Coordinates of C-alpha atoms and ligand atoms in Angstrom, one line a residue:
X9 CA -16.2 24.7 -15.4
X10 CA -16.5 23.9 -11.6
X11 CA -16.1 26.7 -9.4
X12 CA -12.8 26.6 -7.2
X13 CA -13.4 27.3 -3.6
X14 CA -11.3 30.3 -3.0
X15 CA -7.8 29.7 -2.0
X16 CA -6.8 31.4 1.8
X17 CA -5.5 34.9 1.6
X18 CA -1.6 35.2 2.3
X19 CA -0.5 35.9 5.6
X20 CA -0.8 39.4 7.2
X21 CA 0.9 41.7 9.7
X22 CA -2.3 43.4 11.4
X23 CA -1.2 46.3 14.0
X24 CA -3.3 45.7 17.0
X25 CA -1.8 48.5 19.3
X26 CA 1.1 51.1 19.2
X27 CA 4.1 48.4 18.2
X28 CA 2.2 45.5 17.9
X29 CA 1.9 43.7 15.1
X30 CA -0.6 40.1 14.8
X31 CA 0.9 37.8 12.2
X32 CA -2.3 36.3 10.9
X33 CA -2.3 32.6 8.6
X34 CA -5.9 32.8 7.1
X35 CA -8.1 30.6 7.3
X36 CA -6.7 29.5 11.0
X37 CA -7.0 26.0 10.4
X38 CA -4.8 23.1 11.3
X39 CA -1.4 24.4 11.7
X40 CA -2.1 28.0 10.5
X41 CA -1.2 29.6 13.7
X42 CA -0.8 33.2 14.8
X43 CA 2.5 34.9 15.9
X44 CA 2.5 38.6 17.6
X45 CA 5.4 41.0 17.3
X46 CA 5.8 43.2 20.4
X47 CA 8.4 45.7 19.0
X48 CA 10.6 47.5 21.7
X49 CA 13.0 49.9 21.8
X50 CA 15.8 48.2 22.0
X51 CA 14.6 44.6 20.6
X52 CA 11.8 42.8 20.0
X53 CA 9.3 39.9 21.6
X54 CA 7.5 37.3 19.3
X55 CA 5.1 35.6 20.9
X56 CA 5.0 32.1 19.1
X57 CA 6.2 31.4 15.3
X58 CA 4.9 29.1 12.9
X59 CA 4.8 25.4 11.8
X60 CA 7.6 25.1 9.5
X61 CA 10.8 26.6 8.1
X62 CA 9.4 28.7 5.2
X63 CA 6.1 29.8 7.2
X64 CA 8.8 31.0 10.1
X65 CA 11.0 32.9 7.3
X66 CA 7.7 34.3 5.7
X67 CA 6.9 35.8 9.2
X68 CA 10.7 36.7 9.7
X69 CA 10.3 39.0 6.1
X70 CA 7.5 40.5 7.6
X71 CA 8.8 41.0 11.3
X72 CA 11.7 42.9 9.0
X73 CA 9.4 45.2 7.8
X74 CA 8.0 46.5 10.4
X75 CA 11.2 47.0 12.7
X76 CA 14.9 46.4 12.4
X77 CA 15.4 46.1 16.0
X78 CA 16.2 41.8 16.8
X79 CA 14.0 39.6 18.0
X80 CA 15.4 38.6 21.7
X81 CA 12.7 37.0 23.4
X82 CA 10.4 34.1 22.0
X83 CA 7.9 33.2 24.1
X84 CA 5.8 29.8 24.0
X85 CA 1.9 30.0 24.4
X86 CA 2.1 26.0 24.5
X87 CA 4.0 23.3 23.4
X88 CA 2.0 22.3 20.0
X89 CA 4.0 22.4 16.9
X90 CA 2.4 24.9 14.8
X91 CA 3.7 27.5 17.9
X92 CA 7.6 26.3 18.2
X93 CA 8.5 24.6 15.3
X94 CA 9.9 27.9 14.0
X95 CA 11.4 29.2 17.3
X96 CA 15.0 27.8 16.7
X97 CA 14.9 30.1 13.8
X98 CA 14.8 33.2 16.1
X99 CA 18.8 32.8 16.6
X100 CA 19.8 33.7 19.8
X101 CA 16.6 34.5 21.1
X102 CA 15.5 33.5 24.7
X103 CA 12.6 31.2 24.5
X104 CA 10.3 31.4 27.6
X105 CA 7.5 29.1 28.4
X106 CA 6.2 27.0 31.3
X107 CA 7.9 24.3 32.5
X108 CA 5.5 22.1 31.0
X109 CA 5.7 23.1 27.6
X110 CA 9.6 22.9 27.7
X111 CA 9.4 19.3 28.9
X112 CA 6.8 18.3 25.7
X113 CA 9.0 20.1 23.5
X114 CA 12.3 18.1 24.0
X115 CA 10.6 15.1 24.2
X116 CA 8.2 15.8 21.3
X117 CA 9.0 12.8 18.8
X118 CA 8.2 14.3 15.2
X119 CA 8.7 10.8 13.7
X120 CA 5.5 9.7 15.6
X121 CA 3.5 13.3 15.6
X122 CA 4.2 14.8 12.2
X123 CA 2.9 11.8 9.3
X124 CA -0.4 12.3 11.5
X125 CA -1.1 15.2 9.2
X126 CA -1.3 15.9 5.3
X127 CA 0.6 18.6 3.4
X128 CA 3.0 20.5 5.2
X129 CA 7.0 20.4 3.8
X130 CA 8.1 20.6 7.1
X131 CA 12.0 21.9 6.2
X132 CA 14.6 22.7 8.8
X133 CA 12.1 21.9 12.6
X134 CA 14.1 21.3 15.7
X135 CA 13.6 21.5 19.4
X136 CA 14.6 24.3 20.7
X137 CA 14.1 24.1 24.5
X138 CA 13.1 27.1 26.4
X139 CA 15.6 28.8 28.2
X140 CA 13.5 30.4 30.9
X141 CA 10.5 28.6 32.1
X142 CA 7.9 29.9 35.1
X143 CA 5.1 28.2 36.8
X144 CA 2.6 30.7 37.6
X145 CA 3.3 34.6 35.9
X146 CA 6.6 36.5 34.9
X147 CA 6.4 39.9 33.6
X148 CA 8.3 41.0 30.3
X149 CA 9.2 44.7 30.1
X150 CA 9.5 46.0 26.0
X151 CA 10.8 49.9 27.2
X152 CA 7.6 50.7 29.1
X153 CA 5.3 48.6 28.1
X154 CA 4.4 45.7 30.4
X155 CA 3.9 42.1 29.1
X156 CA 2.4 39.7 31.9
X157 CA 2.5 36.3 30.6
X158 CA -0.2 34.0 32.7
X159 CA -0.1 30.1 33.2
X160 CA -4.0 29.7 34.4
X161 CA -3.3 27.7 36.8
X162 CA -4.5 24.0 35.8
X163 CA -4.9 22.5 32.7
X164 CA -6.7 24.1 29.7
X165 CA -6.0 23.5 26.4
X166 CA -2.7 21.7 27.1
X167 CA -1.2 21.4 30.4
X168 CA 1.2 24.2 29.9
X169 CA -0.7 27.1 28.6
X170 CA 0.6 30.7 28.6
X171 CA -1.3 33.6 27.7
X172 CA 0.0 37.1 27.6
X173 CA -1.8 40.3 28.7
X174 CA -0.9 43.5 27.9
X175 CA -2.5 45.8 30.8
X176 CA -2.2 49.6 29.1
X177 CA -3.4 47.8 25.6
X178 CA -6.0 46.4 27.3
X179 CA -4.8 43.5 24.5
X180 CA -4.9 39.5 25.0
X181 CA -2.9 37.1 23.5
X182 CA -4.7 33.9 23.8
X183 CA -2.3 31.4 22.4
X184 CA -4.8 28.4 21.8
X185 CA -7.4 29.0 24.2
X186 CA -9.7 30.1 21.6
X187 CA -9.8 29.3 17.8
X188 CA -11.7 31.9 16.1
X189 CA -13.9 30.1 13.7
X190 CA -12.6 26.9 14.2
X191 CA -13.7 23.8 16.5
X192 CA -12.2 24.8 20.3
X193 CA -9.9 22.0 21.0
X194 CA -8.7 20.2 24.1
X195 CA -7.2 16.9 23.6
X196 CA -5.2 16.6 26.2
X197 CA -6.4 19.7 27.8
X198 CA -9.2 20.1 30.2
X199 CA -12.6 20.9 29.1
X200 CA -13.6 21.8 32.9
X201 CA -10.5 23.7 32.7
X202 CA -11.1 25.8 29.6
X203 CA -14.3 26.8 31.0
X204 CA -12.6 28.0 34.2
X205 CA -9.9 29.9 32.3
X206 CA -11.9 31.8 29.7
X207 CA -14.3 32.9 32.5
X208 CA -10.8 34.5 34.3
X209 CA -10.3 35.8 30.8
X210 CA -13.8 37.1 30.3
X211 CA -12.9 39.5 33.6
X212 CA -9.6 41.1 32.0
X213 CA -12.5 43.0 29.7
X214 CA -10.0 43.0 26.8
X215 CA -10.3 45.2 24.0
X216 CA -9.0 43.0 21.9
X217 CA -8.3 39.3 21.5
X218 CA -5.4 37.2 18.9
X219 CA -6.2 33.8 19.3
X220 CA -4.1 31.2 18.6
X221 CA -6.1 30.7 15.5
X222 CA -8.2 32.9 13.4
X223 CA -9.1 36.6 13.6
X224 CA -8.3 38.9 15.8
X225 CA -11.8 39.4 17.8
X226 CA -13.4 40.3 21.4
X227 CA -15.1 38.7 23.9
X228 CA -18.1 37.2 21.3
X229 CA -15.3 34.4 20.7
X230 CA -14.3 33.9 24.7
X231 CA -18.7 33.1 24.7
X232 CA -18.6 30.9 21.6
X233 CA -16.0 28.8 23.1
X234 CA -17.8 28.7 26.3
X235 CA -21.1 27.7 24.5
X236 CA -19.2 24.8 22.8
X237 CA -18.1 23.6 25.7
X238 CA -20.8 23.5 27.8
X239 CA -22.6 21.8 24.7
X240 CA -19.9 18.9 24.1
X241 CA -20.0 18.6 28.3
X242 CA -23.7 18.0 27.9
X243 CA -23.2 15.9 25.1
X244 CA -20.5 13.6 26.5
X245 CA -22.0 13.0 29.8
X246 CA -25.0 11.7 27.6
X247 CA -23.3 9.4 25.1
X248 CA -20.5 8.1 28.4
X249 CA -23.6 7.3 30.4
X250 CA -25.1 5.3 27.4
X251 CA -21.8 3.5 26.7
X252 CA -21.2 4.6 24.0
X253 CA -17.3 4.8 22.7
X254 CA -16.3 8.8 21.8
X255 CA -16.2 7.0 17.9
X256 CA -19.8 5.9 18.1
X257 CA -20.4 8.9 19.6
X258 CA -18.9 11.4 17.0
X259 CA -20.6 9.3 14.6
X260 CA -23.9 9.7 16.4
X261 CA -23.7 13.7 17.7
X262 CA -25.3 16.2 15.5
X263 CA -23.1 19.1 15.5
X264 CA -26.2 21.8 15.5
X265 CA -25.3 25.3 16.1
X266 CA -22.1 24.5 16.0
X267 CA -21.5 22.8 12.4
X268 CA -20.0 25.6 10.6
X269 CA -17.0 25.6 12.7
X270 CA -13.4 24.5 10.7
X271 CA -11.8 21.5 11.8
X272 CA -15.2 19.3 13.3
X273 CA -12.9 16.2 13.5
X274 CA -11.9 17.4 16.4
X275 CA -15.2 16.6 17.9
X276 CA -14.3 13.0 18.4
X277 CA -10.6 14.6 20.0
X278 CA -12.6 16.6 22.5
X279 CA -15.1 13.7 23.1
X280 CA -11.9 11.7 24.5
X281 CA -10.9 14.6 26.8
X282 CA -14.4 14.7 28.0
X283 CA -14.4 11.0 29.1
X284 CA -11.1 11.2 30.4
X285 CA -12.3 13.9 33.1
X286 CA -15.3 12.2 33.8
X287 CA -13.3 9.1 34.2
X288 CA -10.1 11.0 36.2
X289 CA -7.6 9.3 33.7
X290 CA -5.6 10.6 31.2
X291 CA -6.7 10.7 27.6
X292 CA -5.4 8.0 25.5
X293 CA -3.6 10.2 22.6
X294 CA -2.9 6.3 20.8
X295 CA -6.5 6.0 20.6
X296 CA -7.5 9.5 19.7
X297 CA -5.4 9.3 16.7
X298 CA -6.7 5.9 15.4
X299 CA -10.6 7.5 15.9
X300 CA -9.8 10.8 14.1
X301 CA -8.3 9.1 11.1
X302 CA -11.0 6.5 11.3
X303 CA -13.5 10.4 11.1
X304 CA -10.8 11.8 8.4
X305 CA -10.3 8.8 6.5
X306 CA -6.4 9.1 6.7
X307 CA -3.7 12.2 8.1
X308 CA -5.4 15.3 8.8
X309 CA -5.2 17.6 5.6
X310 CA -3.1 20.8 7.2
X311 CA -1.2 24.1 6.1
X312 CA 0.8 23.8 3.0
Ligands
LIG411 ZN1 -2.4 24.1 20.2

């Protein structure tokens, strides 16, 4: 009999302060987000949901046993769907992002996005455009606990990033600035722009980190996402200066250090962001698909 590789542990509520709960998807990978409950005394705040309808409702049960108070605030670390597929579910809730991710969520076309990856039964996914958008910071208030929510500024992982920082927690929700244990990824971010951010990050001195995916951990993941980056900066400017196309160059990049990571397909992915900043255009998303199935060998196996 072949041994089975162990199947991922359910999803958890993990308290990571005094009222605030981290709804973890193990193992993090594609589309196994994290959501965090900040519970209030009169209501709650979820920051982010999950990728489809019975992942949402599975992190609904759970807000529902932690606190009976509503949820009345959703906020959006980014647009990706894995965050806001879920948030029209949180009925009447105000969802706040930035401007950026409202834009990419009502224009999102699901027909074209979704058969890119393998698994998921999607069930009842709509747009739900945020109510409440801000350019640069706006501060929640849950009784008296303050909630800063922080665009960085430029472009990191997407254009229209939000993390939240709670100051008396000392507590950072990172959205998808870092993947725990999985391959950082950028896309249509900015690599440059990562760096920048997660230094800015770094000096917050959090006690504690949710990323968007993975574990809850500290500043060790804030320096293995700067070492990848630096690394796939190195490596890019090597392989774009020998011509190489990011395919060939995915094909031809030993991964190193840095081969245990989940998701490596996304080293072709961040491979196209790189060239696109050294070459001041705008990643072609068309051609980023067709080289990561051409890695895969068809849609991206994701959460169930
Ligand atoms: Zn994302």
């Amino acid at each position: 009999m072949t041994e089975q590789p162990a199947a991922p542990s359910a999803p958890r509520m993990v308290a990571v302060a005094d009222g605030v709960h981290a709804y973890i998807q193990p193992d993090g990978g594609w589309y196994l987000n994290n959501a965090v409950l900040i519970d209030g005394p009169d209501a709650a705040i979820s920051i982010d949901s999950a990728a489809t309808e019975a992942r949402t409702a599975a992190y609904q049960d759970e807000i529902a046993r932690v606190t009976d108070r509503p949820v009345r605030t959703v906020v959006a670390t980014h647009h990706h769907g894995d965050h806001t597929h879920g948030n029209h579910l949180f009925s009447g809730a105000t969802i706040v992002s930035h401007p950026y991710c409202r834009d990419r969520v009502l224009r999102e076309d699901y027909h074209a996005v979704l058969p890119m990856f393998a698994g998921p039964e999607w069930g009842d996914i709509r747009a739900a455009g945020p109510a409440v958008t801000f350019a640069e910071r706006l501060e929640l208030w849950s009784g008296e606990r303050r909630v800063e929510l922080r665009h960085p500024g430029r472009a990191a992982h997407t254009h229209g990033d939000v993390y939240a920082w709670l100051p008396d927690d000392r507590l950072l929700i990172s959205g998808d600035l870092i993947f725990n244990g999985g391959t950082p990824m950028l896309a249509e971010g900015s690599p440059t722009g990562l760096l920048r951010t997660l230094e800015e990050i770094g000096e917050l001195a959090p006690r504690l980190i949710v990323p968007g995916h993975g574990e809850p951990c500290g500043l060790e993941a804030v320096e293995a996402t700067t070492d990848y980056l630096r690394w796939i900066l190195g490596v890019a400017r090597d392989a774009h200066a020998e011509g190489l196309s990011p395919l060939d160059a995915a094909r031809s990049i030993d991964a190193g250090r840095f081969s245990g990571l989940r998701e490596p397909e996304r080293l072709v992915m961040n491979l196209h962001s790189c060239y696109a900043e050294f070459e001041g255009t705008a990643v072609d998303m068309g051609q980023l698909a067709a080289d990561t199935f051409a890695i895969v060998g068809g849609p991206i196996p994701s959460c169930a």
